[in-house]
Tab-separated table of C-alpha atoms in Angstrom:
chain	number	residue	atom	x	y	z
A	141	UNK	CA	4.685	1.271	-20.354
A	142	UNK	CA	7.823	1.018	-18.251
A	143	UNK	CA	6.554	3.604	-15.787
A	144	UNK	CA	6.768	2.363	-11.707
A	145	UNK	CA	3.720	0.931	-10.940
A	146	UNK	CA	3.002	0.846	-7.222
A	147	UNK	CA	3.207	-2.825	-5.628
A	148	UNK	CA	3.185	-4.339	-9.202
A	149	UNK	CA	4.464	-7.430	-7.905
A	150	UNK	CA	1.787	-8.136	-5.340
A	151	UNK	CA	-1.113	-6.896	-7.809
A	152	UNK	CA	-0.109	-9.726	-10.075
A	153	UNK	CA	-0.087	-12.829	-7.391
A	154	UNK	CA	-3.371	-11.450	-6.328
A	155	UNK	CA	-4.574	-11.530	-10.009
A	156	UNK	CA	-2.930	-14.557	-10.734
A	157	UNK	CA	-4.707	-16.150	-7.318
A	158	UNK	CA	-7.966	-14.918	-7.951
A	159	UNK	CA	-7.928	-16.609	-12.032
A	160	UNK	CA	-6.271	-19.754	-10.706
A	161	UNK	CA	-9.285	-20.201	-8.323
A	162	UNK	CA	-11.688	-18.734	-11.068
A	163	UNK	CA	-10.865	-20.691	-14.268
A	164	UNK	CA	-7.954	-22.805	-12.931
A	165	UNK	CA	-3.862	-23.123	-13.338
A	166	UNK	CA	-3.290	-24.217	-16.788
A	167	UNK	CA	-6.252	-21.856	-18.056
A	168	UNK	CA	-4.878	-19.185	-17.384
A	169	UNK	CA	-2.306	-17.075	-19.099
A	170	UNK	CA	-0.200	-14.554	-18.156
A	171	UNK	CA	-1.503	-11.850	-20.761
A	172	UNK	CA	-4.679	-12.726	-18.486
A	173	UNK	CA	-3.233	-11.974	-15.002
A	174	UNK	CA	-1.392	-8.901	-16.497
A	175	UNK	CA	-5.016	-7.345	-17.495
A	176	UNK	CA	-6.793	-8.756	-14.511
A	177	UNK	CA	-3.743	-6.727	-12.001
A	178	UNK	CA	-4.129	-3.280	-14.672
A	179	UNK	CA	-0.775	-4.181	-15.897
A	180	UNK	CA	1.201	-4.710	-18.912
A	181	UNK	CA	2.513	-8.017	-19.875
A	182	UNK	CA	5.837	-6.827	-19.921
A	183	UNK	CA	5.760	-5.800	-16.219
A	184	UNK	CA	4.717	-8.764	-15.179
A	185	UNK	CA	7.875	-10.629	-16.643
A	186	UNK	CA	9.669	-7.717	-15.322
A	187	UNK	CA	8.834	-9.510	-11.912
A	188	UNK	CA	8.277	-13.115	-12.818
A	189	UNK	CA	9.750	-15.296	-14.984
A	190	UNK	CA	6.846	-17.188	-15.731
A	191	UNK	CA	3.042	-17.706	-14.616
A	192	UNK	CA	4.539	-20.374	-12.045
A	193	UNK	CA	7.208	-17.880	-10.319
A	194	UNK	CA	4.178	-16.195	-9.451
A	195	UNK	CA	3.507	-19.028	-6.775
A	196	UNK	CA	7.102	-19.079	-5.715
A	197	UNK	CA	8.056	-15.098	-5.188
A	198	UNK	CA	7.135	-15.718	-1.487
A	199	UNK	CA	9.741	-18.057	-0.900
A	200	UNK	CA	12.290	-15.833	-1.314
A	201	UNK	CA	11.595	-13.887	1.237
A	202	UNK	CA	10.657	-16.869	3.622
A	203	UNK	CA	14.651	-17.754	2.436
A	204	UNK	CA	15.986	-14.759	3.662
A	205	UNK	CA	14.087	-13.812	6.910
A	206	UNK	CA	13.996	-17.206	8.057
A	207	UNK	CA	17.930	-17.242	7.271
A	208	UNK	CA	18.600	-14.351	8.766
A	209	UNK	CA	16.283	-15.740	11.953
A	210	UNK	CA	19.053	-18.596	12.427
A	211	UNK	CA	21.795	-16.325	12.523
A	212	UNK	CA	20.538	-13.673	15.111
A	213	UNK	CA	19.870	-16.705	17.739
A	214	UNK	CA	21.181	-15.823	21.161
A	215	UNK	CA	24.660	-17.146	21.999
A	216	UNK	CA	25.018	-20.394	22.790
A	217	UNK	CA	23.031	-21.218	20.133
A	218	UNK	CA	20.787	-24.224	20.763
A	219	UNK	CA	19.848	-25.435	17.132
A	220	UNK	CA	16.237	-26.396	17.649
A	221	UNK	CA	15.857	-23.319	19.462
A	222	UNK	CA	17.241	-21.142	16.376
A	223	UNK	CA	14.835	-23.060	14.401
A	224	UNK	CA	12.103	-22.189	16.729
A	225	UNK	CA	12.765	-19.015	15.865
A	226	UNK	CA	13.074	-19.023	12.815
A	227	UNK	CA	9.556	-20.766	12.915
A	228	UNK	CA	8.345	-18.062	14.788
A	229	UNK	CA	8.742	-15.722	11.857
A	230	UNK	CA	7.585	-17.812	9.031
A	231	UNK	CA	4.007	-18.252	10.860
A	232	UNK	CA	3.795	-14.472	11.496
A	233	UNK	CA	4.953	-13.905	8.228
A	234	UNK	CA	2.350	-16.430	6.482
A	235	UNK	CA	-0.161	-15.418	9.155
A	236	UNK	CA	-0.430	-11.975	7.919
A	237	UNK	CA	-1.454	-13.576	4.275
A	238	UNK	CA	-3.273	-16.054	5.571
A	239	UNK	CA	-5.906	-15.936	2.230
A	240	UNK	CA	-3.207	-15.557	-0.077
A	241	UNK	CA	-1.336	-18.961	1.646
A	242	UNK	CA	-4.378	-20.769	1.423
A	243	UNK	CA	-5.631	-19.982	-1.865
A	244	UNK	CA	-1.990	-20.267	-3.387
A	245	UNK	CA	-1.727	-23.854	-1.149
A	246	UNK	CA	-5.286	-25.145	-3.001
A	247	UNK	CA	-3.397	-24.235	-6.310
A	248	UNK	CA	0.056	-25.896	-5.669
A	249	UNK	CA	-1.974	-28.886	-4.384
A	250	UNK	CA	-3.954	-29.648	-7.359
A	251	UNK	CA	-0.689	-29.693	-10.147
A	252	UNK	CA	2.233	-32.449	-9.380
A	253	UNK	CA	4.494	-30.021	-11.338
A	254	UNK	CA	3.549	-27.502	-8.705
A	255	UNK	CA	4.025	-29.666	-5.700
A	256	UNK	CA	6.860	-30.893	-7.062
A	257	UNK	CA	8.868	-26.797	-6.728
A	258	UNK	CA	7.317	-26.638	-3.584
A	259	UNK	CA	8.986	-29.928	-2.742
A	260	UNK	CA	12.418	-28.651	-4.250
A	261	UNK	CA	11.711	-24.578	-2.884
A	262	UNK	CA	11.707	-26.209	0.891
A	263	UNK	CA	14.664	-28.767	0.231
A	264	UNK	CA	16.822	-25.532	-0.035
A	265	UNK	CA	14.987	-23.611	2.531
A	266	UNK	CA	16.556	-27.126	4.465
A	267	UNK	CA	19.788	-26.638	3.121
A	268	UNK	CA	20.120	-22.692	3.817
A	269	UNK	CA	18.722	-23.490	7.617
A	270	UNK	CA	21.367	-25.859	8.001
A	271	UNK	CA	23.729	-23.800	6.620
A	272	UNK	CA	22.913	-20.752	8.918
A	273	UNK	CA	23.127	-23.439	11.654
A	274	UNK	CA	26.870	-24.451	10.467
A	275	UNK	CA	28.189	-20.904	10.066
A	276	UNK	CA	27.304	-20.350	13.968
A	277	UNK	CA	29.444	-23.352	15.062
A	278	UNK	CA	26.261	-25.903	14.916
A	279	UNK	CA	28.287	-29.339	13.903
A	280	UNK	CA	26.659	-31.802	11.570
A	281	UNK	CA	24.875	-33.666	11.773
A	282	UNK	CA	23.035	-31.601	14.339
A	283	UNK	CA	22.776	-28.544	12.128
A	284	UNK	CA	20.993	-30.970	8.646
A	285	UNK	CA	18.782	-32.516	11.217
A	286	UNK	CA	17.715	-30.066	13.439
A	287	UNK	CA	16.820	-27.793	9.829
A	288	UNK	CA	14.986	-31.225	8.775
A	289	UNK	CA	13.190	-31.599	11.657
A	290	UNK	CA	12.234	-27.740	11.421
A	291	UNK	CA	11.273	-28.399	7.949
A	292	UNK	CA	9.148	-31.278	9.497
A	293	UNK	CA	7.421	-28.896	11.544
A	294	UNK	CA	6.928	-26.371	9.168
A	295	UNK	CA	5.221	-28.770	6.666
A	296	UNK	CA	3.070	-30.641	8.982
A	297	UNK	CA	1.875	-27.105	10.986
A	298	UNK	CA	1.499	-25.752	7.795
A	299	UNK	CA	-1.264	-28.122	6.340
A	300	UNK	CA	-3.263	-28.162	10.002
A	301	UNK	CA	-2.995	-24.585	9.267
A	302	UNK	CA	-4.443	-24.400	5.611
A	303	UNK	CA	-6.876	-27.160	6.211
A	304	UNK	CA	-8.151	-25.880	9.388
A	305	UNK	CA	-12.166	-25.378	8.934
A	306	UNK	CA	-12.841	-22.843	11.481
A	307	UNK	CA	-9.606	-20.862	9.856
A	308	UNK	CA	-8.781	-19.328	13.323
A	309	UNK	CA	-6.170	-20.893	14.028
A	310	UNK	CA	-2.688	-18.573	14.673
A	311	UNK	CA	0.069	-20.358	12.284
A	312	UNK	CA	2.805	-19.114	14.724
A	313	UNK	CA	1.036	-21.321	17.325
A	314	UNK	CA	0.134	-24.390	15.245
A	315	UNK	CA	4.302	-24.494	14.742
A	316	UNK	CA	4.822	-24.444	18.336
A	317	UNK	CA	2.117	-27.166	19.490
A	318	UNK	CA	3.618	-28.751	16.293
A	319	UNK	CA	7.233	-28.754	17.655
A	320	UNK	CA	6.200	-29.710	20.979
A	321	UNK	CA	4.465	-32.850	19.339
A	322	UNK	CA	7.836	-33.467	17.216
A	323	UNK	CA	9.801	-33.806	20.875
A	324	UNK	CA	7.061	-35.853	21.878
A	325	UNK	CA	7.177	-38.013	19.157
A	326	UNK	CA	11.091	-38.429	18.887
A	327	UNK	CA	11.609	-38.831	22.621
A	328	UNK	CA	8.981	-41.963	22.674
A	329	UNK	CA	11.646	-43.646	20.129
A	330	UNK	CA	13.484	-46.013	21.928
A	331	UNK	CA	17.528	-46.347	21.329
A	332	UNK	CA	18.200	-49.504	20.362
A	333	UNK	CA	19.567	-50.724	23.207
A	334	UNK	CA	16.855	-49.975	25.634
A	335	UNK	CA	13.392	-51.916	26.071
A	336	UNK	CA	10.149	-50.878	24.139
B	43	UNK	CA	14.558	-61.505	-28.869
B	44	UNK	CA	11.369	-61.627	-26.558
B	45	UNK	CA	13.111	-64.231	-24.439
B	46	UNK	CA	13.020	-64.488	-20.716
B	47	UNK	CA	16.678	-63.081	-19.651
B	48	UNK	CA	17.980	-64.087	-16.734
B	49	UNK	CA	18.270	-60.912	-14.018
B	50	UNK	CA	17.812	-58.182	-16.904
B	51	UNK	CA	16.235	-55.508	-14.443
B	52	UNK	CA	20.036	-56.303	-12.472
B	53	UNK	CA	22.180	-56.345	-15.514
B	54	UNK	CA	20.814	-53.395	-16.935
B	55	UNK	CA	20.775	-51.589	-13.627
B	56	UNK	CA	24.708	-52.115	-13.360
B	57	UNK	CA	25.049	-51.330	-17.186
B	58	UNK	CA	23.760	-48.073	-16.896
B	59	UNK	CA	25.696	-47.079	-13.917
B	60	UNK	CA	28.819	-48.486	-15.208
B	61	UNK	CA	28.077	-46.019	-18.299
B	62	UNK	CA	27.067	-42.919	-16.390
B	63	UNK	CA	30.346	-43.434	-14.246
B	64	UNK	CA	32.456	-43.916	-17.638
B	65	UNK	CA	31.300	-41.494	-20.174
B	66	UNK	CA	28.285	-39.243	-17.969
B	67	UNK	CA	24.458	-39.698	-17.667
B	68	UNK	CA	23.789	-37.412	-20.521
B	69	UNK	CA	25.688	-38.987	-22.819
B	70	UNK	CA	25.101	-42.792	-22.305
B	71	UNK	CA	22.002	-43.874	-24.505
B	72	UNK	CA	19.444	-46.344	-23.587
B	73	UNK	CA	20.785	-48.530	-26.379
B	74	UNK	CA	24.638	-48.591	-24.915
B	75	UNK	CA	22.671	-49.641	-22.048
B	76	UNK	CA	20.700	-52.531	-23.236
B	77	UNK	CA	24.054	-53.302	-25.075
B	78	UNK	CA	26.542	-53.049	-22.513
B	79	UNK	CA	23.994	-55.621	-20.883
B	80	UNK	CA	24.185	-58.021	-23.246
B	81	UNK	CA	20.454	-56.995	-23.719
B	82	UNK	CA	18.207	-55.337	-26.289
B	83	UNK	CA	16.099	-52.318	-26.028
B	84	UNK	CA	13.133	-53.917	-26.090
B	85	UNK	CA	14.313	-55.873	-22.955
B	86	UNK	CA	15.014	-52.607	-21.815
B	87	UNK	CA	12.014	-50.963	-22.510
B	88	UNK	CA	9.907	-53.945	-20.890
B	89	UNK	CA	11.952	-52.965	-17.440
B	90	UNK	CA	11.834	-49.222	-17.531
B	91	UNK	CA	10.253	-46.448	-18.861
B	92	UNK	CA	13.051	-44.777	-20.097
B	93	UNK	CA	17.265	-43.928	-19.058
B	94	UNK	CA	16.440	-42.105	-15.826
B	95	UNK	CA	14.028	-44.734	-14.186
B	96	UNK	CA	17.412	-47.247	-13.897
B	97	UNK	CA	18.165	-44.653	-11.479
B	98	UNK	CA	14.672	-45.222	-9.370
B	99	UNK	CA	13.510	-48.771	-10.108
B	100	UNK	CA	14.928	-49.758	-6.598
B	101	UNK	CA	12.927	-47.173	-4.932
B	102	UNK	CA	9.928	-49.080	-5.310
B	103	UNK	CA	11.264	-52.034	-3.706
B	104	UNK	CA	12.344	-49.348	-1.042
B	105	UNK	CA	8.497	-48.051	-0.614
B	106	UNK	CA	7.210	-51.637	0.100
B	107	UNK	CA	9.582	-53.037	2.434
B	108	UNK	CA	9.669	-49.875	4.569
B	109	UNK	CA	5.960	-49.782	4.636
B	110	UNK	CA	5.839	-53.651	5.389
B	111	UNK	CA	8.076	-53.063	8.058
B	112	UNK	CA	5.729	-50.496	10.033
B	113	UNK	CA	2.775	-53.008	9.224
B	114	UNK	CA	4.465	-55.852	11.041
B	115	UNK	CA	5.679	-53.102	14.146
B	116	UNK	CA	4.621	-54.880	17.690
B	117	UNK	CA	1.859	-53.263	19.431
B	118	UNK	CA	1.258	-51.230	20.685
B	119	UNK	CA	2.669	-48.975	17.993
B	120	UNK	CA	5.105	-46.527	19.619
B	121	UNK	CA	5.282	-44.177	15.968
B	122	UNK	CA	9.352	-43.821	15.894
B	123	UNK	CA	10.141	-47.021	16.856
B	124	UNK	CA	7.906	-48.374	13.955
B	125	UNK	CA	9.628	-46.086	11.978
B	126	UNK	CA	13.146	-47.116	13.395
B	127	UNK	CA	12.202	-50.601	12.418
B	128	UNK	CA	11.980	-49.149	8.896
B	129	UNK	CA	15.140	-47.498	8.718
B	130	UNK	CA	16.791	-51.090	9.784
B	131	UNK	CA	15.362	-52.314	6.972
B	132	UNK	CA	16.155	-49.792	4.334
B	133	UNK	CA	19.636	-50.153	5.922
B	134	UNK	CA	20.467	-53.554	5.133
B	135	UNK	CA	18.908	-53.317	1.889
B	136	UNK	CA	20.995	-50.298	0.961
B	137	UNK	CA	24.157	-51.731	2.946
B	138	UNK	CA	23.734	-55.272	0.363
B	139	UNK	CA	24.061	-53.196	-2.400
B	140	UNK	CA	26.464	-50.675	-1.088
B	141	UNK	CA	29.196	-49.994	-3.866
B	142	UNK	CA	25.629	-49.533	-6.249
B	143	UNK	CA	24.230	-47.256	-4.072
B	144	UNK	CA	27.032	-45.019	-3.677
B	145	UNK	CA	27.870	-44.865	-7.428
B	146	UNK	CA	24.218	-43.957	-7.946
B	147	UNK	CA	23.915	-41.142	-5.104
B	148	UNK	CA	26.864	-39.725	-7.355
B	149	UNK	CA	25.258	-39.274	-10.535
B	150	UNK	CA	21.658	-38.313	-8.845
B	151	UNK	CA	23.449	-35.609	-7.158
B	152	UNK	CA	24.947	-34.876	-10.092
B	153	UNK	CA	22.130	-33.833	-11.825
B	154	UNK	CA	19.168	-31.063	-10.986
B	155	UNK	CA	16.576	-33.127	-12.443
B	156	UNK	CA	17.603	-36.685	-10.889
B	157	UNK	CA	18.164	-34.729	-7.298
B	158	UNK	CA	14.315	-33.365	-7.797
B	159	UNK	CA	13.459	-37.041	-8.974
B	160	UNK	CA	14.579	-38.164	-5.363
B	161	UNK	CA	13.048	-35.467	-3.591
B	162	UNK	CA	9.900	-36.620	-4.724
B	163	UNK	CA	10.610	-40.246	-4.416
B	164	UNK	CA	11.592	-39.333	-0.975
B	165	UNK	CA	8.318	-37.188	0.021
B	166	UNK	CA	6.545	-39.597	-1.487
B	167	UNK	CA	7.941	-42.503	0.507
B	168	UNK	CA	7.087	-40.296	3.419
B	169	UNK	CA	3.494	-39.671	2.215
B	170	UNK	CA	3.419	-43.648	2.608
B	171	UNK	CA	5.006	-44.011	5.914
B	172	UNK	CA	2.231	-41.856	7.934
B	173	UNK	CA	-0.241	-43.896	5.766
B	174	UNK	CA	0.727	-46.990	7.275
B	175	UNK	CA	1.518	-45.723	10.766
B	176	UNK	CA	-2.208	-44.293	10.428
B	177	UNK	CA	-3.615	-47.906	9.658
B	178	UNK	CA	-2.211	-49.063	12.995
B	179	UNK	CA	-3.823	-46.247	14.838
B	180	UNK	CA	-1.601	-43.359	14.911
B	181	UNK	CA	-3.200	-39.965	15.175
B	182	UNK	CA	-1.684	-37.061	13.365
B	183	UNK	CA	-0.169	-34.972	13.579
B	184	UNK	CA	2.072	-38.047	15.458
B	185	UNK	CA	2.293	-40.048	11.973
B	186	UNK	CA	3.256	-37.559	9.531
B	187	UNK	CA	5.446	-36.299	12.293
B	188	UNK	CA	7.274	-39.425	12.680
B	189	UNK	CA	7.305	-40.370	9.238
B	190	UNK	CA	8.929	-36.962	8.376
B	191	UNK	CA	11.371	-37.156	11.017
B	192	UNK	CA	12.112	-40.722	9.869
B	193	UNK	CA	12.897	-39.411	6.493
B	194	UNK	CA	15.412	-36.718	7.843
B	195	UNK	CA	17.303	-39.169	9.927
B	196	UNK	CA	17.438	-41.314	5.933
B	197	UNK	CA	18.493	-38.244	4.169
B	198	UNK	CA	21.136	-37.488	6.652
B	199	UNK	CA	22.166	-40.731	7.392
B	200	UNK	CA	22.760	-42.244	3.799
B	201	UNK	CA	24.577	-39.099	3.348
B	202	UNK	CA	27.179	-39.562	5.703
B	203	UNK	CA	27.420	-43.273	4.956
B	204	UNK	CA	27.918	-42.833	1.327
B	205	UNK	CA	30.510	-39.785	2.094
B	206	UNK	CA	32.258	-42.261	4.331
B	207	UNK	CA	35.897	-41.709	2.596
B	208	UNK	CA	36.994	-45.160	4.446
B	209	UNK	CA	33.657	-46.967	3.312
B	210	UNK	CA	33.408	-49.056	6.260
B	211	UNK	CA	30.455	-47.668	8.007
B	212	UNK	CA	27.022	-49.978	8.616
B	213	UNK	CA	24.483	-48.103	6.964
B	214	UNK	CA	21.969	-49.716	9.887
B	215	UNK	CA	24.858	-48.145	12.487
B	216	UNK	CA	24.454	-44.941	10.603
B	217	UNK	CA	20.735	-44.602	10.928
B	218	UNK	CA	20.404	-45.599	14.434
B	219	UNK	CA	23.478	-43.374	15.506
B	220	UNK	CA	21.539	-40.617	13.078
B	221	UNK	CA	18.041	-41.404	14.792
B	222	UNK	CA	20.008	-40.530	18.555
B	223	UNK	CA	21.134	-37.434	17.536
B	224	UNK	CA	17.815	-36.654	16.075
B	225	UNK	CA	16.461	-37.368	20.018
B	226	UNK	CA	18.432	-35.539	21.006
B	227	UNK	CA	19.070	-32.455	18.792
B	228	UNK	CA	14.806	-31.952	19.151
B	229	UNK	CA	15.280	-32.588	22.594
B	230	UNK	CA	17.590	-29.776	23.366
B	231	UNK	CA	14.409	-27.409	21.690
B	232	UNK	CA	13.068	-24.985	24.571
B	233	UNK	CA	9.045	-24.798	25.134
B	234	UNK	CA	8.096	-21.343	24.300
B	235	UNK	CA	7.289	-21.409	28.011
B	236	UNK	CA	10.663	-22.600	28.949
B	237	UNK	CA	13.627	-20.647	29.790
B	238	UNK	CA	16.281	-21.649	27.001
């Protein structure tokens, strides 16, 4: 029963995913997913806390490579352009499980109580940006808004990207056109002291 | 006891905070509340739902006048400076009620669940932003865009304001200094195609 189990952790979100979209969230337990993935019950809390951690395992690594993105920016380090980056790898990362992203994104869609970790999952993903940002000499309140406005871009791209019918879409590129649109967007703000 | 009360919604509001400021948010009951308030708890109860909505009630006012404000933006709609017009607003809302606002942004960050509260009072204010830049035409990804970026130059404005250790600071000042770093923070953002 404790024996290693080869890639235990992504044979339960696939499980989990695939009774989610079969008999929905709340239906399902996680005796269920453990059975469905060939694995004991007490595995799966050996990698999960609970059936919604399943969801949220991702972002832990999004945390740390997107982190880790930010801090090897070339010097001088622009901080949109470290975001970019960091950008970069989330939509190659995501890209690569693009079925997974999209089936877990119909799942965290349908539940407020699941929207509502995403919602507090990419607050800190914010926060850790910004931090990266800081602890390469980015001042605030550049480094908070230029993580926002990566957060922005990640949200918005992201949901083009799920929703995107023909599903052909590269995520990595949907971010860029995305940021490109945020400068767009920002730039036609006028300051307050200038015309319309 | 079913009396009209003059400004209860008010009274309480200040009750409560006075209370989570003296003896902490977990601690203070809805009927110290009401009765620090001169009030009972049915007057209470006919106002909120329950301790933490004192915390949120002005949010609501919030939603509407922001969205208001990008209803009534001239045309033709230029997205961000709809959404500046907004952020004037919510400034000299929040700026009236200053020494409230700060002593609530203390207890909300305070707290795990009150800080998730915001978030989603926050995203959800967003949600309603695009909806109403959408209404006067605005494609997305340009509305949620804007709205998004609208809500980053909030977050990061109110934050500095109500850090402000000499408590001076315009909270409209704040957001429209905030908004011109925004420009120009996204700005500084390479193409992909760019050299940085």
């Amino acid at each position: 029963m404790g024996r290693w189990e080869p890639n235990a952790r992504g044979r339960l979100e696939e499980a989990a995913l695939e009774l989610f979209g079969e008999r929905g969230y709340e239906q399902t337990t996680v005796a269920e997913i453990a059975r469905r993935a060939g694995l004991t019950e007490r595995t799966f809390f050996r990698h999960f806390a609970d059936k919604r951690e399943v969801l949220f395992g991702g972002s832990t690594l999004l945390h740390e490579r997107l982190t880790e993105a930010v801090a090897a920016a070339p010097e001088p380090v622009a901080p949109m352009a470290a975001i970019a980056a960091a950008l970069d790898v989330a939509g190659v990362i995501l890209q690569e499980r693009r079925e997974r992203a999209r089936r877990r994104q119909a799942v965290v869609l349908a539940h407020a109580e699941l929207r509502e970790r995403e919602l507090i999952k990419l607050a800190s993903l914010s926060a850790a940006l910004a931090g990266a940002l800081r602890e390469r000499g980015v001042p605030e309140p550049a480094a908070s808004l230029a993580a926002e406005a990566g957060m922005a871009v990640f949200r918005v791209a992201f949901e083009r990207w799920a929703d995107d019918p023909a599903c052909d879409a590269d995520l990595r590129e949907v971010m860029r056109a995305t940021m490109t649109e945020l400068r767009s967007v920002t730039a036609g703000s006028p300051t307050p002291a200038d015309p319309p």
